[in-house]
Amino acid sequence: MRPARLKTHQYYEFIDGMRALAIGLVLIFHFELFHFPGGFLGVDVFFVISGFLVSGIIIRDLDKGQFSLGTFYRRRVIRILPALYASLFIVLMFAYFFLLPDDAIQTARSAKASALFVANHHFYNNVNYFNNSETGWFLLHHWSLSVEEQFYLIFPVAALVLFKSKVNRSTTLIVVTVIAFVGSLYFVQRNSSGAFYFAITRFWEFLAGVQIAL
């Protein structure tokens, strides 16, 4: 008899509505509809949702004494890598057969960065996200996936250390979130493109989701 599968997270119906809103905002931005230039903020909504959902799993497991870094990362690998590598393979096949050599090489380099979850740094060095004349960057949207995975490379370890320490975790996370937010505002003035692409300037959005989960 097979053991019953444990639920890893609770289903929240309102999250589907928020995801639909975020997707709609991004589509409006990219298709330049309704003169709404701020539609890319839908990505920020996704980061908050991600912080809320994934950290909720971590926090519940920590409270129950069941959290394991190995189990967490195994779940991330199973959830992300098969779909990611399948999509990269399809894009690379398309590039090989249908693109000019320079464009195919450009796509292959983007695919490599995406596979290693450093696409945000790759695109920061090569393309202006807000320049409408930029074309042929078929994997540009992978910058956000890289940001997300970079956060989840750090947060579970930090959460485990915080849980085992004697400090108040809620207060500590509030302080860290505020510092990250202020740092992001400062970085926007110094390097707006870097503020858009870099994980460090996005961490406060995930941490906002963590606050909601707590």
PDB file of C-alpha atoms in Angstrom:
ATOM      1  CA  MET A   1       0.000   0.000   0.000  1.00  0.00           C
ATOM      2  CA  ARG A   2       1.457   3.350  -1.027  1.00  0.00           C
ATOM      3  CA  PRO A   3       1.782   5.972   1.728  1.00  0.00           C
ATOM      4  CA  ALA A   4      -0.379   9.059   1.417  1.00  0.00           C
ATOM      5  CA  ARG A   5       1.418  12.067  -0.038  1.00  0.00           C
ATOM      6  CA  LEU A   6       1.908  14.913   2.395  1.00  0.00           C
ATOM      7  CA  LYS A   7       0.613  18.317   1.312  1.00  0.00           C
ATOM      8  CA  THR A   8       3.562  20.655   0.947  1.00  0.00           C
ATOM      9  CA  HIS A   9       1.480  23.825   0.898  1.00  0.00           C
ATOM     10  CA  GLN A  10      -2.002  25.173   1.356  1.00  0.00           C
ATOM     11  CA  TYR A  11      -4.003  26.237  -1.673  1.00  0.00           C
ATOM     12  CA  TYR A  12      -5.154  29.858  -1.673  1.00  0.00           C
ATOM     13  CA  GLU A  13      -7.772  30.713  -4.276  1.00  0.00           C
ATOM     14  CA  PHE A  14      -7.050  34.449  -4.164  1.00  0.00           C
ATOM     15  CA  ILE A  15      -3.468  33.778  -5.313  1.00  0.00           C
ATOM     16  CA  ASP A  16      -4.795  32.687  -8.729  1.00  0.00           C
ATOM     17  CA  GLY A  17      -6.537  36.040  -9.097  1.00  0.00           C
ATOM     18  CA  MET A  18      -3.366  37.908  -8.158  1.00  0.00           C
ATOM     19  CA  ARG A  19      -1.366  35.865 -10.668  1.00  0.00           C
ATOM     20  CA  ALA A  20      -3.904  36.644 -13.390  1.00  0.00           C
ATOM     21  CA  LEU A  21      -3.666  40.349 -12.539  1.00  0.00           C
ATOM     22  CA  ALA A  22       0.136  40.232 -12.642  1.00  0.00           C
ATOM     23  CA  ILE A  23       0.169  38.427 -15.998  1.00  0.00           C
ATOM     24  CA  GLY A  24      -2.313  40.917 -17.402  1.00  0.00           C
ATOM     25  CA  LEU A  25      -0.151  43.847 -16.322  1.00  0.00           C
ATOM     26  CA  VAL A  26       2.939  42.358 -17.961  1.00  0.00           C
ATOM     27  CA  LEU A  27       1.080  41.634 -21.214  1.00  0.00           C
ATOM     28  CA  ILE A  28      -0.329  45.165 -21.307  1.00  0.00           C
ATOM     29  CA  PHE A  29       3.193  46.523 -20.881  1.00  0.00           C
ATOM     30  CA  HIS A  30       4.813  44.387 -23.589  1.00  0.00           C
ATOM     31  CA  PHE A  31       2.019  44.905 -26.116  1.00  0.00           C
ATOM     32  CA  GLU A  32       1.939  48.630 -25.263  1.00  0.00           C
ATOM     33  CA  LEU A  33      -1.792  48.625 -24.633  1.00  0.00           C
ATOM     34  CA  PHE A  34      -3.840  51.379 -22.988  1.00  0.00           C
ATOM     35  CA  HIS A  35      -0.760  53.596 -22.581  1.00  0.00           C
ATOM     36  CA  PHE A  36       0.113  51.826 -19.323  1.00  0.00           C
ATOM     37  CA  PRO A  37       3.934  51.915 -19.116  1.00  0.00           C
ATOM     38  CA  GLY A  38       4.139  50.519 -15.568  1.00  0.00           C
ATOM     39  CA  GLY A  39       2.759  47.092 -16.395  1.00  0.00           C
ATOM     40  CA  PHE A  40       6.097  45.430 -15.725  1.00  0.00           C
ATOM     41  CA  LEU A  41       5.241  45.882 -12.037  1.00  0.00           C
ATOM     42  CA  GLY A  42       3.336  42.624 -12.439  1.00  0.00           C
ATOM     43  CA  VAL A  43       6.703  40.938 -11.954  1.00  0.00           C
ATOM     44  CA  ASP A  44       6.988  42.581  -8.531  1.00  0.00           C
ATOM     45  CA  VAL A  45       3.623  41.072  -7.627  1.00  0.00           C
ATOM     46  CA  PHE A  46       4.930  37.640  -8.623  1.00  0.00           C
ATOM     47  CA  PHE A  47       7.960  38.049  -6.384  1.00  0.00           C
ATOM     48  CA  VAL A  48       5.762  38.900  -3.388  1.00  0.00           C
ATOM     49  CA  ILE A  49       3.510  35.909  -4.138  1.00  0.00           C
ATOM     50  CA  SER A  50       6.551  33.648  -4.410  1.00  0.00           C
ATOM     51  CA  GLY A  51       7.939  34.885  -1.109  1.00  0.00           C
ATOM     52  CA  PHE A  52       4.566  34.289   0.537  1.00  0.00           C
ATOM     53  CA  LEU A  53       4.017  30.761  -0.787  1.00  0.00           C
ATOM     54  CA  VAL A  54       7.486  29.258  -0.557  1.00  0.00           C
ATOM     55  CA  SER A  55       8.444  30.839   2.751  1.00  0.00           C
ATOM     56  CA  GLY A  56       5.116  29.660   4.162  1.00  0.00           C
ATOM     57  CA  ILE A  57       6.208  26.084   3.471  1.00  0.00           C
ATOM     58  CA  ILE A  58       9.603  26.696   5.080  1.00  0.00           C
ATOM     59  CA  ILE A  59       8.125  28.379   8.159  1.00  0.00           C
ATOM     60  CA  ARG A  60       5.550  25.630   8.738  1.00  0.00           C
ATOM     61  CA  ASP A  61       8.191  22.916   8.402  1.00  0.00           C
ATOM     62  CA  LEU A  62      10.509  24.775  10.783  1.00  0.00           C
ATOM     63  CA  ASP A  63       7.725  25.138  13.349  1.00  0.00           C
ATOM     64  CA  LYS A  64       7.042  21.406  13.135  1.00  0.00           C
ATOM     65  CA  GLY A  65      10.730  20.526  13.325  1.00  0.00           C
ATOM     66  CA  GLN A  66      10.502  18.883   9.892  1.00  0.00           C
ATOM     67  CA  PHE A  67      12.480  21.285   7.738  1.00  0.00           C
ATOM     68  CA  SER A  68      15.357  19.884   5.701  1.00  0.00           C
ATOM     69  CA  LEU A  69      17.520  21.876   3.312  1.00  0.00           C
ATOM     70  CA  GLY A  70      18.046  18.754   1.204  1.00  0.00           C
ATOM     71  CA  THR A  71      14.311  18.155   0.888  1.00  0.00           C
ATOM     72  CA  PHE A  72      13.623  21.799   0.080  1.00  0.00           C
ATOM     73  CA  TYR A  73      16.217  21.979  -2.687  1.00  0.00           C
ATOM     74  CA  ARG A  74      15.159  18.601  -4.064  1.00  0.00           C
ATOM     75  CA  ARG A  75      11.611  19.917  -4.406  1.00  0.00           C
ATOM     76  CA  ARG A  76      12.871  23.046  -6.160  1.00  0.00           C
ATOM     77  CA  VAL A  77      14.913  20.954  -8.585  1.00  0.00           C
ATOM     78  CA  ILE A  78      11.958  18.702  -9.405  1.00  0.00           C
ATOM     79  CA  ARG A  79       9.622  21.662  -9.805  1.00  0.00           C
ATOM     80  CA  ILE A  80      11.870  23.918 -11.881  1.00  0.00           C
ATOM     81  CA  LEU A  81      14.557  22.046 -13.822  1.00  0.00           C
ATOM     82  CA  PRO A  82      12.546  19.641 -16.037  1.00  0.00           C
ATOM     83  CA  ALA A  83      10.316  22.398 -17.445  1.00  0.00           C
ATOM     84  CA  LEU A  84      13.207  24.863 -17.684  1.00  0.00           C
ATOM     85  CA  TYR A  85      15.575  22.549 -19.543  1.00  0.00           C
ATOM     86  CA  ALA A  86      12.817  21.305 -21.841  1.00  0.00           C
ATOM     87  CA  SER A  87      11.947  24.877 -22.836  1.00  0.00           C
ATOM     88  CA  LEU A  88      15.628  25.742 -23.331  1.00  0.00           C
ATOM     89  CA  PHE A  89      16.066  22.715 -25.585  1.00  0.00           C
ATOM     90  CA  ILE A  90      13.111  23.782 -27.749  1.00  0.00           C
ATOM     91  CA  VAL A  91      14.424  27.353 -28.035  1.00  0.00           C
ATOM     92  CA  LEU A  92      17.924  26.129 -28.936  1.00  0.00           C
ATOM     93  CA  MET A  93      16.531  23.846 -31.652  1.00  0.00           C
ATOM     94  CA  PHE A  94      14.585  26.770 -33.052  1.00  0.00           C
ATOM     95  CA  ALA A  95      17.704  28.953 -32.959  1.00  0.00           C
ATOM     96  CA  TYR A  96      19.837  26.309 -34.655  1.00  0.00           C
ATOM     97  CA  PHE A  97      17.482  25.757 -37.577  1.00  0.00           C
ATOM     98  CA  PHE A  98      15.904  29.175 -38.116  1.00  0.00           C
ATOM     99  CA  LEU A  99      18.185  31.955 -36.840  1.00  0.00           C
ATOM    100  CA  LEU A 100      21.221  33.561 -38.404  1.00  0.00           C
ATOM    101  CA  PRO A 101      24.526  32.405 -36.855  1.00  0.00           C
ATOM    102  CA  ASP A 102      25.086  35.516 -34.716  1.00  0.00           C
ATOM    103  CA  ASP A 103      21.538  35.402 -33.373  1.00  0.00           C
ATOM    104  CA  ALA A 104      21.814  31.664 -32.702  1.00  0.00           C
ATOM    105  CA  ILE A 105      25.041  32.194 -30.743  1.00  0.00           C
ATOM    106  CA  GLN A 106      23.410  35.008 -28.784  1.00  0.00           C
ATOM    107  CA  THR A 107      20.479  32.712 -27.936  1.00  0.00           C
ATOM    108  CA  ALA A 108      22.820  29.893 -26.912  1.00  0.00           C
ATOM    109  CA  ARG A 109      24.658  32.198 -24.510  1.00  0.00           C
ATOM    110  CA  SER A 110      21.350  33.307 -23.036  1.00  0.00           C
ATOM    111  CA  ALA A 111      20.300  29.678 -22.637  1.00  0.00           C
ATOM    112  CA  LYS A 112      23.527  28.869 -20.803  1.00  0.00           C
ATOM    113  CA  ALA A 113      22.978  31.767 -18.404  1.00  0.00           C
ATOM    114  CA  SER A 114      19.373  30.680 -17.863  1.00  0.00           C
ATOM    115  CA  ALA A 115      20.402  27.097 -17.146  1.00  0.00           C
ATOM    116  CA  LEU A 116      22.862  28.328 -14.511  1.00  0.00           C
ATOM    117  CA  PHE A 117      20.341  30.808 -13.030  1.00  0.00           C
ATOM    118  CA  VAL A 118      22.479  33.859 -13.770  1.00  0.00           C
ATOM    119  CA  ALA A 119      20.338  35.161 -16.637  1.00  0.00           C
ATOM    120  CA  ASN A 120      19.669  38.442 -14.830  1.00  0.00           C
ATOM    121  CA  HIS A 121      23.382  39.286 -14.814  1.00  0.00           C
ATOM    122  CA  HIS A 122      23.783  38.119 -18.417  1.00  0.00           C
ATOM    123  CA  PHE A 123      20.982  40.365 -19.655  1.00  0.00           C
ATOM    124  CA  TYR A 124      22.127  43.266 -17.499  1.00  0.00           C
ATOM    125  CA  ASN A 125      25.435  43.176 -19.366  1.00  0.00           C
ATOM    126  CA  ASN A 126      23.868  42.787 -22.791  1.00  0.00           C
ATOM    127  CA  VAL A 127      20.387  44.267 -23.164  1.00  0.00           C
ATOM    128  CA  ASN A 128      18.302  47.193 -21.976  1.00  0.00           C
ATOM    129  CA  TYR A 129      14.951  45.719 -20.898  1.00  0.00           C
ATOM    130  CA  PHE A 130      13.156  49.003 -21.540  1.00  0.00           C
ATOM    131  CA  ASN A 131      14.551  49.625 -25.021  1.00  0.00           C
ATOM    132  CA  ASN A 132      11.783  48.756 -27.489  1.00  0.00           C
ATOM    133  CA  SER A 133      14.328  48.442 -30.322  1.00  0.00           C
ATOM    134  CA  GLU A 134      15.923  45.395 -28.686  1.00  0.00           C
ATOM    135  CA  THR A 135      14.809  42.241 -30.505  1.00  0.00           C
ATOM    136  CA  GLY A 136      15.845  38.610 -30.711  1.00  0.00           C
ATOM    137  CA  TRP A 137      16.308  38.061 -26.982  1.00  0.00           C
ATOM    138  CA  PHE A 138      13.992  35.073 -26.793  1.00  0.00           C
ATOM    139  CA  LEU A 139      14.935  34.191 -23.222  1.00  0.00           C
ATOM    140  CA  LEU A 140      14.902  37.683 -21.737  1.00  0.00           C
ATOM    141  CA  HIS A 141      12.012  36.790 -19.428  1.00  0.00           C
ATOM    142  CA  HIS A 142      14.256  34.251 -17.682  1.00  0.00           C
ATOM    143  CA  TRP A 143      15.935  37.049 -15.739  1.00  0.00           C
ATOM    144  CA  SER A 144      13.108  36.890 -13.192  1.00  0.00           C
ATOM    145  CA  LEU A 145      13.469  33.127 -12.719  1.00  0.00           C
ATOM    146  CA  SER A 146      17.165  33.619 -11.977  1.00  0.00           C
ATOM    147  CA  VAL A 147      16.343  36.290  -9.391  1.00  0.00           C
ATOM    148  CA  GLU A 148      13.857  33.952  -7.736  1.00  0.00           C
ATOM    149  CA  GLU A 149      16.261  31.023  -7.551  1.00  0.00           C
ATOM    150  CA  GLN A 150      19.046  33.237  -6.223  1.00  0.00           C
ATOM    151  CA  PHE A 151      16.757  34.281  -3.384  1.00  0.00           C
ATOM    152  CA  TYR A 152      15.894  30.673  -2.575  1.00  0.00           C
ATOM    153  CA  LEU A 153      19.540  29.756  -2.565  1.00  0.00           C
ATOM    154  CA  ILE A 154      19.989  32.110   0.395  1.00  0.00           C
ATOM    155  CA  PHE A 155      16.693  32.386   2.269  1.00  0.00           C
ATOM    156  CA  PRO A 156      16.233  28.772   3.484  1.00  0.00           C
ATOM    157  CA  VAL A 157      19.702  28.787   5.059  1.00  0.00           C
ATOM    158  CA  ALA A 158      19.077  32.195   6.644  1.00  0.00           C
ATOM    159  CA  ALA A 159      15.661  31.062   7.907  1.00  0.00           C
ATOM    160  CA  LEU A 160      17.176  27.938   9.456  1.00  0.00           C
ATOM    161  CA  VAL A 161      19.862  29.971  11.229  1.00  0.00           C
ATOM    162  CA  LEU A 162      17.303  32.548  12.382  1.00  0.00           C
ATOM    163  CA  PHE A 163      14.948  29.874  13.704  1.00  0.00           C
ATOM    164  CA  LYS A 164      17.702  28.252  15.760  1.00  0.00           C
ATOM    165  CA  SER A 165      18.933  31.552  17.181  1.00  0.00           C
ATOM    166  CA  LYS A 166      17.418  33.319  20.178  1.00  0.00           C
ATOM    167  CA  VAL A 167      16.489  36.540  18.377  1.00  0.00           C
ATOM    168  CA  ASN A 168      12.895  37.462  17.580  1.00  0.00           C
ATOM    169  CA  ARG A 169      12.442  36.282  14.005  1.00  0.00           C
ATOM    170  CA  SER A 170       9.536  38.619  13.175  1.00  0.00           C
ATOM    171  CA  THR A 171      11.402  41.699  14.349  1.00  0.00           C
ATOM    172  CA  THR A 172      14.602  40.606  12.645  1.00  0.00           C
ATOM    173  CA  LEU A 173      12.829  40.031   9.316  1.00  0.00           C
ATOM    174  CA  ILE A 174      11.100  43.407   9.521  1.00  0.00           C
ATOM    175  CA  VAL A 175      14.430  45.137  10.069  1.00  0.00           C
ATOM    176  CA  VAL A 176      16.064  43.213   7.201  1.00  0.00           C
ATOM    177  CA  THR A 177      13.120  43.961   4.885  1.00  0.00           C
ATOM    178  CA  VAL A 178      13.257  47.684   5.635  1.00  0.00           C
ATOM    179  CA  ILE A 179      17.022  47.786   5.102  1.00  0.00           C
ATOM    180  CA  ALA A 180      16.647  45.899   1.804  1.00  0.00           C
ATOM    181  CA  PHE A 181      13.891  48.279   0.673  1.00  0.00           C
ATOM    182  CA  VAL A 182      15.866  51.408   1.509  1.00  0.00           C
ATOM    183  CA  GLY A 183      18.922  49.936  -0.183  1.00  0.00           C
ATOM    184  CA  SER A 184      16.852  49.236  -3.293  1.00  0.00           C
ATOM    185  CA  LEU A 185      15.626  52.853  -3.419  1.00  0.00           C
ATOM    186  CA  TYR A 186      19.210  54.061  -3.139  1.00  0.00           C
ATOM    187  CA  PHE A 187      20.362  51.677  -5.876  1.00  0.00           C
ATOM    188  CA  VAL A 188      17.623  52.885  -8.244  1.00  0.00           C
ATOM    189  CA  GLN A 189      19.181  56.354  -8.145  1.00  0.00           C
ATOM    190  CA  ARG A 190      22.691  55.019  -8.738  1.00  0.00           C
ATOM    191  CA  ASN A 191      22.054  52.294 -11.319  1.00  0.00           C
ATOM    192  CA  SER A 192      18.455  51.915 -12.464  1.00  0.00           C
ATOM    193  CA  SER A 193      19.195  49.027 -14.829  1.00  0.00           C
ATOM    194  CA  GLY A 194      21.039  47.120 -12.136  1.00  0.00           C
ATOM    195  CA  ALA A 195      18.212  47.839  -9.698  1.00  0.00           C
ATOM    196  CA  PHE A 196      15.842  46.206 -12.177  1.00  0.00           C
ATOM    197  CA  TYR A 197      17.903  43.080 -12.838  1.00  0.00           C
ATOM    198  CA  PHE A 198      19.819  42.327  -9.634  1.00  0.00           C
ATOM    199  CA  ALA A 199      18.500  39.970  -6.995  1.00  0.00           C
ATOM    200  CA  ILE A 200      19.810  42.062  -4.110  1.00  0.00           C
ATOM    201  CA  THR A 201      17.490  44.950  -5.037  1.00  0.00           C
ATOM    202  CA  ARG A 202      14.532  42.568  -5.348  1.00  0.00           C
ATOM    203  CA  PHE A 203      14.938  40.698  -2.079  1.00  0.00           C
ATOM    204  CA  TRP A 204      12.676  43.106  -0.192  1.00  0.00           C
ATOM    205  CA  GLU A 205       9.776  42.033  -2.428  1.00  0.00           C
ATOM    206  CA  PHE A 206      10.221  38.370  -1.515  1.00  0.00           C
ATOM    207  CA  LEU A 207      10.668  39.394   2.120  1.00  0.00           C
ATOM    208  CA  ALA A 208       7.384  41.303   1.964  1.00  0.00           C
ATOM    209  CA  GLY A 209       5.766  37.995   1.041  1.00  0.00           C
ATOM    210  CA  VAL A 210       7.583  36.366   3.959  1.00  0.00           C
ATOM    211  CA  GLN A 211       6.079  38.977   6.295  1.00  0.00           C
ATOM    212  CA  ILE A 212       2.603  38.097   5.052  1.00  0.00           C
ATOM    213  CA  ALA A 213       3.307  34.381   5.566  1.00  0.00           C
ATOM    214  CA  LEU A 214       4.378  35.061   9.158  1.00  0.00           C
TER     215      LEU A 214
END
